[in-house]
Tab-separated table of C-alpha atoms and ligand atoms in Angstrom:
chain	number	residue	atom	x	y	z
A	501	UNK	CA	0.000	0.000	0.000
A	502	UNK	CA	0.976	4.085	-0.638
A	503	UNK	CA	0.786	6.424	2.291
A	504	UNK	CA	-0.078	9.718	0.637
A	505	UNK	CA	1.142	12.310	3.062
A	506	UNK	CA	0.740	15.543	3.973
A	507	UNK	CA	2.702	18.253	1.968
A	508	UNK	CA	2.684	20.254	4.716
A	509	UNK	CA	4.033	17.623	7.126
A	510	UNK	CA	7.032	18.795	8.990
A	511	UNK	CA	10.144	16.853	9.621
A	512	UNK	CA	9.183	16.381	13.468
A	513	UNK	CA	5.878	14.614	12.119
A	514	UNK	CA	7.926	12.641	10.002
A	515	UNK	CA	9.715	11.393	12.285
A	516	UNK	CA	6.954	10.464	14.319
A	517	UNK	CA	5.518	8.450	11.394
A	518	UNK	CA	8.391	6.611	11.379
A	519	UNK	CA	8.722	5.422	15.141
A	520	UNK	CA	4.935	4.634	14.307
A	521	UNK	CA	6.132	2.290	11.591
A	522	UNK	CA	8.339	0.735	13.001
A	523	UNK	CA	6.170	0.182	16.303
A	524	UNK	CA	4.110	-1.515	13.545
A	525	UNK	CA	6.854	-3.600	12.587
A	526	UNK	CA	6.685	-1.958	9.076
A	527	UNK	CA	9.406	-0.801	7.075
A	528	UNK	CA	8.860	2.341	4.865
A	529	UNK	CA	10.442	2.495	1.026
A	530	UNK	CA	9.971	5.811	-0.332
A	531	UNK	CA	7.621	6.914	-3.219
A	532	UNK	CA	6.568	9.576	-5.398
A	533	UNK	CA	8.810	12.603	-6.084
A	534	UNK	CA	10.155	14.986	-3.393
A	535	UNK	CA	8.707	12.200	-0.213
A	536	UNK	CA	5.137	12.595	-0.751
A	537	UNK	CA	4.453	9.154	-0.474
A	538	UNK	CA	5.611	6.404	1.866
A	539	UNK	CA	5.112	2.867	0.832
A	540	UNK	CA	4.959	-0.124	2.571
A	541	UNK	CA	5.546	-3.524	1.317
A	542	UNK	CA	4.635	-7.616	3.220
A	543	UNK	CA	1.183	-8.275	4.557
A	544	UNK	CA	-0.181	-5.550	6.726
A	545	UNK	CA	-2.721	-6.861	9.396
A	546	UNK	CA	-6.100	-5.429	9.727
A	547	UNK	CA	-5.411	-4.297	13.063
A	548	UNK	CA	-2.063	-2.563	11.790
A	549	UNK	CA	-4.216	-0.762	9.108
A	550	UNK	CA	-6.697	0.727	11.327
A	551	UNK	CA	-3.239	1.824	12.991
A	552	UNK	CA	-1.973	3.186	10.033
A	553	UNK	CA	-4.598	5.363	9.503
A	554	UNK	CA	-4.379	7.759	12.680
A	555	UNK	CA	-0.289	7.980	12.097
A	556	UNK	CA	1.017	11.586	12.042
A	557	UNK	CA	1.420	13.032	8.624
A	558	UNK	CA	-0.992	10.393	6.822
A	559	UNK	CA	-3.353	11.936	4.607
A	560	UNK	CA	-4.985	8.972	2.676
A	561	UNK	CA	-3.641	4.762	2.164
A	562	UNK	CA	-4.248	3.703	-1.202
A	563	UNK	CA	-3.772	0.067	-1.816
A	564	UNK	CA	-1.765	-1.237	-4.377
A	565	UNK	CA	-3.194	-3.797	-6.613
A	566	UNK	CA	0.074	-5.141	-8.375
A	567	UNK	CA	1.403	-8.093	-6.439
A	568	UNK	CA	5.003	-6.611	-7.177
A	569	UNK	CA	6.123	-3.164	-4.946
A	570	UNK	CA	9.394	-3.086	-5.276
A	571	UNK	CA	9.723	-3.517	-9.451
A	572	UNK	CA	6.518	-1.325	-9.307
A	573	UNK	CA	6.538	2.009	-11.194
A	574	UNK	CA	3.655	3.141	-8.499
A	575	UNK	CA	6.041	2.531	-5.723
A	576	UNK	CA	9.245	3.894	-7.863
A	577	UNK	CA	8.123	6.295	-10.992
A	578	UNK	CA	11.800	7.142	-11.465
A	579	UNK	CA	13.406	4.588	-13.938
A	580	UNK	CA	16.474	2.538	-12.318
A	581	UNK	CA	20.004	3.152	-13.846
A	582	UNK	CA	21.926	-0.244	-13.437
A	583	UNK	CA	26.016	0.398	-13.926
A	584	UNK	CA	28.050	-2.456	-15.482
A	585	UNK	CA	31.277	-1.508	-15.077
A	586	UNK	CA	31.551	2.430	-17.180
A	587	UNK	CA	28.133	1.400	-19.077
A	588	UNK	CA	24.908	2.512	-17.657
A	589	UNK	CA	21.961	0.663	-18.790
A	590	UNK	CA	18.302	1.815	-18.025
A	591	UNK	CA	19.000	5.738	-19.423
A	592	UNK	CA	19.122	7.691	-22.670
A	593	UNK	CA	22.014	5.559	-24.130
A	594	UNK	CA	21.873	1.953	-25.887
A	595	UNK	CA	24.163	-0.695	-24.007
A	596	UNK	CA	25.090	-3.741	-26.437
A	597	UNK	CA	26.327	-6.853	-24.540
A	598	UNK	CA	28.165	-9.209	-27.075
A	599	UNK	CA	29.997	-12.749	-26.583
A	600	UNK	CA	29.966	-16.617	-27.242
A	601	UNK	CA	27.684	-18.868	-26.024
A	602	UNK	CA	30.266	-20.000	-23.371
A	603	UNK	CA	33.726	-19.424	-22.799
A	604	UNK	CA	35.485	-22.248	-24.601
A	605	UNK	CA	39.265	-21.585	-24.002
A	606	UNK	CA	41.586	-18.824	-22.626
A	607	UNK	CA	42.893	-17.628	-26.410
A	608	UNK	CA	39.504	-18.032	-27.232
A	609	UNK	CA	37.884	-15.518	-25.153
A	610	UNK	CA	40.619	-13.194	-25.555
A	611	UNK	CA	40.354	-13.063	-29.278
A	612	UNK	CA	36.409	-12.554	-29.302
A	613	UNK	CA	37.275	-9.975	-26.259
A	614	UNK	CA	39.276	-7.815	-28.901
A	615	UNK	CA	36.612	-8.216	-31.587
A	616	UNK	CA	34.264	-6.960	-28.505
A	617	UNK	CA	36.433	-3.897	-27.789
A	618	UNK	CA	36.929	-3.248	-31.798
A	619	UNK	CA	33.337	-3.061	-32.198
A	620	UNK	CA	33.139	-0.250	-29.612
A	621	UNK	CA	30.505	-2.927	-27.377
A	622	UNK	CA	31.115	-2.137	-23.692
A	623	UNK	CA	30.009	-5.431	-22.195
A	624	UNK	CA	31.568	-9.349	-22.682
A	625	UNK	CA	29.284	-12.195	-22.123
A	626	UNK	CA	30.162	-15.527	-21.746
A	627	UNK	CA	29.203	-18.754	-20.100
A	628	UNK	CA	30.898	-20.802	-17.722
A	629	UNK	CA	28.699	-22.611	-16.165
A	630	UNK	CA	25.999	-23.485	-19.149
A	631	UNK	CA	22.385	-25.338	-18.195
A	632	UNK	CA	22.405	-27.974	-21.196
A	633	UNK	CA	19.153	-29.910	-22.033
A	634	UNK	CA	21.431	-32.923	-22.593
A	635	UNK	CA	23.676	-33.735	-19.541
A	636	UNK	CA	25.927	-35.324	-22.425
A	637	UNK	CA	26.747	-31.999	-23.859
A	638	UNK	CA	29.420	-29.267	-23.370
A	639	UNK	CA	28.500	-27.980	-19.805
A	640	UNK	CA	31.169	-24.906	-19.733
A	641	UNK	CA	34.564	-25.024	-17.824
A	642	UNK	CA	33.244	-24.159	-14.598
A	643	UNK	CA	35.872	-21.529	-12.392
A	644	UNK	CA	38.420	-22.141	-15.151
A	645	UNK	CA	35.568	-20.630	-17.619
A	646	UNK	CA	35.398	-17.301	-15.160
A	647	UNK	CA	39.403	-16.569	-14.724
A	648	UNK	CA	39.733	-16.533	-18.520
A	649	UNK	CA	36.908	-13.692	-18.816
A	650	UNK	CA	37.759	-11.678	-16.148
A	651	UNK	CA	41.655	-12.048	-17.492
A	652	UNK	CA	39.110	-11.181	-21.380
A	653	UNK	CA	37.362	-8.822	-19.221
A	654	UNK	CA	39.909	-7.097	-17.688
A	655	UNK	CA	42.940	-6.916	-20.424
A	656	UNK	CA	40.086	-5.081	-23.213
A	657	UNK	CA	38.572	-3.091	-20.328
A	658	UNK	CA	35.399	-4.511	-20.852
A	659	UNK	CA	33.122	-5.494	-18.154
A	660	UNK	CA	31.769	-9.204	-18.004
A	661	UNK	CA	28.226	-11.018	-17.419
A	662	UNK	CA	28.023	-14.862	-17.088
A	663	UNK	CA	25.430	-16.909	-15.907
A	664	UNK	CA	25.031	-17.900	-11.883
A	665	UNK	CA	23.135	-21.679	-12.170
A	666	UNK	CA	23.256	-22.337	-8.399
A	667	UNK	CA	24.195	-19.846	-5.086
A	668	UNK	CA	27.016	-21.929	-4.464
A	669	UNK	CA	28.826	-20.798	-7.745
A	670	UNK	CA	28.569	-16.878	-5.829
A	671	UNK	CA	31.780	-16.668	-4.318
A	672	UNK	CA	33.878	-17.638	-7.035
A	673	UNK	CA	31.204	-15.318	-9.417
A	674	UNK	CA	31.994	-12.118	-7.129
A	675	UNK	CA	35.769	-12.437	-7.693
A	676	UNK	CA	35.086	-12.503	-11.484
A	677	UNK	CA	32.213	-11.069	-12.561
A	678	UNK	CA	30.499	-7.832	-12.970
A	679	UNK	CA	26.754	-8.815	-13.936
A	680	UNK	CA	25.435	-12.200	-12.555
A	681	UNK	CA	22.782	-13.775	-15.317
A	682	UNK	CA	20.226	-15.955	-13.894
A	683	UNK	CA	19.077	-17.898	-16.736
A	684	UNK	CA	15.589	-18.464	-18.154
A	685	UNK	CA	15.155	-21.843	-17.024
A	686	UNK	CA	16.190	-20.746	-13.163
A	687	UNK	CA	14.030	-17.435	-13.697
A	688	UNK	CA	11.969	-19.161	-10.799
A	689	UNK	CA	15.081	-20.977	-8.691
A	690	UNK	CA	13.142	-18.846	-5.589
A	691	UNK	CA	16.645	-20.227	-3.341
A	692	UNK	CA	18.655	-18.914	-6.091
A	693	UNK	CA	16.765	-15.316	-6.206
A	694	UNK	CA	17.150	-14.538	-2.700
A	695	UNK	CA	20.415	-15.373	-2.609
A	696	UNK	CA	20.548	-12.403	-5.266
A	697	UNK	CA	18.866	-10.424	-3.063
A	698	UNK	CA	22.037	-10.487	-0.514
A	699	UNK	CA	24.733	-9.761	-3.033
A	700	UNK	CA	25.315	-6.866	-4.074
A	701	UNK	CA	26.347	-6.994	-7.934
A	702	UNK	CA	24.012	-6.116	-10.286
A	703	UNK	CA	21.341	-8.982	-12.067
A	704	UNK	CA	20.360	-9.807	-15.599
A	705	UNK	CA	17.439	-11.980	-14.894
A	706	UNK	CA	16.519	-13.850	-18.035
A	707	UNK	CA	12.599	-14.204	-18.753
A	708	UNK	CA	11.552	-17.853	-18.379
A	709	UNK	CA	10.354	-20.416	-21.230
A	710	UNK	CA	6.681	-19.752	-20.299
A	711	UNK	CA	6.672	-16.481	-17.743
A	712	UNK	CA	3.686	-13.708	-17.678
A	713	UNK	CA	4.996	-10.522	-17.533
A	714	UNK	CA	3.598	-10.631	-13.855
A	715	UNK	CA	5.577	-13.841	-12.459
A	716	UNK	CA	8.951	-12.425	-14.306
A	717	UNK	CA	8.707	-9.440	-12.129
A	718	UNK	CA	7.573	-11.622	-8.976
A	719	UNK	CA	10.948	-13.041	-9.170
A	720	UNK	CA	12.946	-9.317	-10.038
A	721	UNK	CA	10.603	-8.529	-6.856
A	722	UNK	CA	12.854	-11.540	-4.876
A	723	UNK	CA	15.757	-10.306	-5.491
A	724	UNK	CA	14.926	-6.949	-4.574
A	725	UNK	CA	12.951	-7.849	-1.169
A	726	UNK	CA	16.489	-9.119	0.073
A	727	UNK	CA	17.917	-5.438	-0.652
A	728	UNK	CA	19.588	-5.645	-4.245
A	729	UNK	CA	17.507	-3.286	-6.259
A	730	UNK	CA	19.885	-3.662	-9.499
A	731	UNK	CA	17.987	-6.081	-11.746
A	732	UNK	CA	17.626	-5.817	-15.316
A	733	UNK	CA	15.091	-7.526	-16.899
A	734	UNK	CA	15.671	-9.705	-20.258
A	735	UNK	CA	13.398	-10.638	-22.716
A	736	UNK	CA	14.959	-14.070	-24.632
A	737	UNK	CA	11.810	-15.292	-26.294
A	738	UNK	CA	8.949	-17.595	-24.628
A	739	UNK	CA	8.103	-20.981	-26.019
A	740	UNK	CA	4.888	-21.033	-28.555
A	741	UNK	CA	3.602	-23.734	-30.665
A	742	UNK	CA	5.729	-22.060	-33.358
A	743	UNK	CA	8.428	-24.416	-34.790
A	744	UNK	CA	10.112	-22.354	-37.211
A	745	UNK	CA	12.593	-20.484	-34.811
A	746	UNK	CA	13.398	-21.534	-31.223
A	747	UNK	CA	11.474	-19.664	-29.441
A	748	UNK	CA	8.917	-16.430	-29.972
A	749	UNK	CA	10.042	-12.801	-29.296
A	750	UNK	CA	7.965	-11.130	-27.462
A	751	UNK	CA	8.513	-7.269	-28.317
A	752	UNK	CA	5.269	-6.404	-27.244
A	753	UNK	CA	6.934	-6.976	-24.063
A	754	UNK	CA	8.549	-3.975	-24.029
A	755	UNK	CA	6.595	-1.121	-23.970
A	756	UNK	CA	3.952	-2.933	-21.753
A	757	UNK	CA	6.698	-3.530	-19.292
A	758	UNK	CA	7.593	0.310	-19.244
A	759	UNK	CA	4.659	1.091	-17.583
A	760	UNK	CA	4.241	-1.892	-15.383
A	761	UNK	CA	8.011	-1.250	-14.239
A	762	UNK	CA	10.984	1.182	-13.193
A	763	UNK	CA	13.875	-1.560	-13.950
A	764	UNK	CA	15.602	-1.643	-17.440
A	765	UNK	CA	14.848	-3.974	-20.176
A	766	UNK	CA	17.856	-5.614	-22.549
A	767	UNK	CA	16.580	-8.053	-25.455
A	768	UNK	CA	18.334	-10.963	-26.270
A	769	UNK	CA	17.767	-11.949	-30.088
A	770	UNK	CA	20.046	-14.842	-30.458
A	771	UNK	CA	18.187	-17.013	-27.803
A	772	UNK	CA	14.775	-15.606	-28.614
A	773	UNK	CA	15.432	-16.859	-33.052
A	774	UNK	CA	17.748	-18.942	-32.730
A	775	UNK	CA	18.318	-18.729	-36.456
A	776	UNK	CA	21.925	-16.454	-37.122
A	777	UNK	CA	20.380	-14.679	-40.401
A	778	UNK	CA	17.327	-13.720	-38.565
A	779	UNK	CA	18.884	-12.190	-35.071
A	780	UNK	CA	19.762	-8.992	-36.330
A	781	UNK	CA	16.043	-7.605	-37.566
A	782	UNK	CA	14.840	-8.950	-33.925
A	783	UNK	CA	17.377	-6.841	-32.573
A	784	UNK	CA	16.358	-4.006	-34.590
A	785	UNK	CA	12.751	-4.194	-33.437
A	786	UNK	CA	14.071	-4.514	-29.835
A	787	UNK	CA	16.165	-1.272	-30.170
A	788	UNK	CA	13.260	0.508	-31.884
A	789	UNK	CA	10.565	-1.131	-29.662
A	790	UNK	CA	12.743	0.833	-26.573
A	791	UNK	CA	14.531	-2.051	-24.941
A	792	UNK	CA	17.608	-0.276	-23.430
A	793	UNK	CA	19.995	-2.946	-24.226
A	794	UNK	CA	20.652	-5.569	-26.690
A	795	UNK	CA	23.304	-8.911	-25.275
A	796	UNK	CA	24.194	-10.822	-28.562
A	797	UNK	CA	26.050	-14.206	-29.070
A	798	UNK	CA	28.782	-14.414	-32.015
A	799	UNK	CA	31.666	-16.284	-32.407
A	800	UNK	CA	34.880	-16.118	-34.592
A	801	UNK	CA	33.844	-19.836	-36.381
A	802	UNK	CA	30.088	-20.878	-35.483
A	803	UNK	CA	30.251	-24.051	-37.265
A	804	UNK	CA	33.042	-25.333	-34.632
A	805	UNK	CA	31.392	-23.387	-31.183
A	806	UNK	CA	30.653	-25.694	-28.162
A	807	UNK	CA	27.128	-24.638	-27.668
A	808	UNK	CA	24.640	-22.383	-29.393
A	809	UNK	CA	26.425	-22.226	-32.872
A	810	UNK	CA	23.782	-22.242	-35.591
A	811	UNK	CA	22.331	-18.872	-33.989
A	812	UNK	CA	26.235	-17.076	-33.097
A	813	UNK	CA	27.195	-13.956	-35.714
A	814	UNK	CA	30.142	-13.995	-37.876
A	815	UNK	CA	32.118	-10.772	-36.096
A	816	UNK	CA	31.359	-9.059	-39.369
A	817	UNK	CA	27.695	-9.335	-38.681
A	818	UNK	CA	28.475	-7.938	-35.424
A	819	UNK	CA	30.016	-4.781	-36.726
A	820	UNK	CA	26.692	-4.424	-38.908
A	821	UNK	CA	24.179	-4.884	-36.050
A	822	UNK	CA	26.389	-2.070	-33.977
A	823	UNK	CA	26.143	0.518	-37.247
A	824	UNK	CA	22.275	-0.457	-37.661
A	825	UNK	CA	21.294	-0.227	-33.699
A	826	UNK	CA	23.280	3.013	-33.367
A	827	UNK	CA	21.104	4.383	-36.274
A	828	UNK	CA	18.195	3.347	-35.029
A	829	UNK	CA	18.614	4.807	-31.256
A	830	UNK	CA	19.364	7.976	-32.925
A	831	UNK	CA	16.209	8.067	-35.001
A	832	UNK	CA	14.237	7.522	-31.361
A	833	UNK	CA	16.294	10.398	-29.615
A	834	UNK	CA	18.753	7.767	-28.296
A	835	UNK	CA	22.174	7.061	-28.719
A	836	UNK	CA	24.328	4.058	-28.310
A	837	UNK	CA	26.913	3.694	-25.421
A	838	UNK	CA	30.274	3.312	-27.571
B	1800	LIG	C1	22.667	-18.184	-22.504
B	1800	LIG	O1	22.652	-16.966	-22.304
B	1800	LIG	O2	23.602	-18.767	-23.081
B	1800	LIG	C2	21.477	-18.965	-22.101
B	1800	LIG	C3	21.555	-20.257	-21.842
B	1800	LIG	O3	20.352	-18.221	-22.057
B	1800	LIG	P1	18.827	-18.616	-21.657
B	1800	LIG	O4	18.830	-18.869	-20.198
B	1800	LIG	O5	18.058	-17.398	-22.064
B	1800	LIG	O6	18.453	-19.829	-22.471
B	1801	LIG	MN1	23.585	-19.521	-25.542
């Protein structure tokens, strides 16, 4: 729910609200420009209500219908900048993420690092630790997989996102890492999310196979009840009944999210086609749809990669997507972070 308060509410009556509150056992979050509002998030007893009410300073509760608070524009109409290393994703500029699938070796990395840096992209992906439908197939090289993209990472002066599969891959993660991906098929690991919530690194949380727009923010709203508010939301595609690519892209996510939330949006083409020739006109729509990021998979030779090849960019394809995106964020009053 919102406390609306009074404008004329002095800091003394303020204050008093907030030993109320916290008599209540409720903790405030602020709201609404300038501290008009106070809002409070958890279950609020009926008796604590009818307490609420005769606080100092309370002019009217309004209860908020959205199951979410936290990710909730109502409760945050600001939009949330997330920094990744110098990039800042969620504001006027464009942030491309680009990589392989996973990190296959240390040259490896390194060489698609420089292509990375060459193509003026700001942000490295790469997997180390990769959730594989078949247990038979490539499943990343683990810690190894994380030293050579932070060595990547750090000799381009790029910064790095990898995927977290379970909270006991954090520590090593936080040595390594500067934006932990939870993956689309752990979107609703609930253990996972809160141990999110206690870190404090930013999150790409990946949309799952079959999420509403409502349950993907449920779990952003995890991770931000345990006190990290740096999520960024990613749309991959959802699972249809449409063979033809891998899965569907969902752009209509985008704008509807923009008013449901405060937290950026990135769009990840490669994962939501699956098809190489077809990635860069989804990421075109993403861009011009108003996602505020775009993470991209390519590799140096896609026929020999160890996992996601048939949808990976030739690095000259990669250079074309950067020209096209930059012209498109310009036509929208954007620009792209270079
Ligand atoms: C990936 O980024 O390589 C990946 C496995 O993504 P997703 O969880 O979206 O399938
Ligand atoms: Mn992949």
């Amino acid at each position: 729910m919102l406390l609306i308060l009074d404008p004329q509410a002095t800091p003394e009556t303020l204050e008093a609200l907030r030993s109320g509150l916290a008599r209540l056992g409720l903790s405030p979050h602020m709201a609404g420009e300038g501290g008009t509002a106070i809002g409070i998030v958890g279950t609020v007893s009926a008796k604590a209500k009818a307490e609420l009410a005769k606080l100092p300073g309370v002019r009217k509760i309004v209860p908020v219908a959205e199951p979410y608070r936290l990710a909730s524009r109502v409760f945050h109409p600001a939009p949330t900048l997330v920094n990744v290393g110098k990039a800042q994703v969620g504001g006027r500029q464009v942030v491309m993420m680009a990589g392989p699938c996973s990190v296959e070796s240390r040259e490896h990395i390194l060489e698609m690092a420089r292509l990375v840096k060459e193509a003026g992209i700001p942000v490295l992906r790469g997997g180390a630790y990769k959730p594989r439908t078949s247990p038979y197939a490539f499943q990343g090289l683990g810690e190894k997989g994380l030293e050579y993209l932070k060595e990547a990472g750090e000799k381009y002066d790029l910064a790095t996102v990898s995927e977290v599969m379970d909270a006991s891959q954090l520590p090593a993660m936080l040595e390594t890492i500067d934006l932990l991906q939870v993956g689309a098929r752990n979107m609703q690991n609930f253990t996972l999310l809160s141990a999110l919530g206690k870190v404090r690194r930013p999150v790409l949380l990946k949309r799952g196979l079959s999420a509403t727009l409502q349950e993907w923010l449920m779990s952003a709203e995890y991770i931000m009840a345990g006190g990290n508010d740096q999520v960024i939301l990613c749309e991959r595609g959802i699972r249809t009944f449409e063979p033809a690519t891998r899965n569907t892209f969902d752009v209509s996510c985008i704008p509807v999210l923009r008013e449901m939330t405060h937290l950026p949006i990135v769009v990840d083409p490669s994962h939501a086609i699956g098809v190489r020739d077809k990635v860069i006109p989804l990421a075109r729509a993403g861009v011009a749809a108003g996602a505020d990021g775009v993470i991209v998979e390519f590799h140096t030779c896609p026929e020999e990669a160890l996992s996601d090849g048939p949808q990976a960019l030739y690095p000259e394809q990669l250079d074309q997507l950067v020209r096209e995106l930059e012209g498109i964020a310009q036509v929208i009053g954007r620009g792209m972070n270079r």
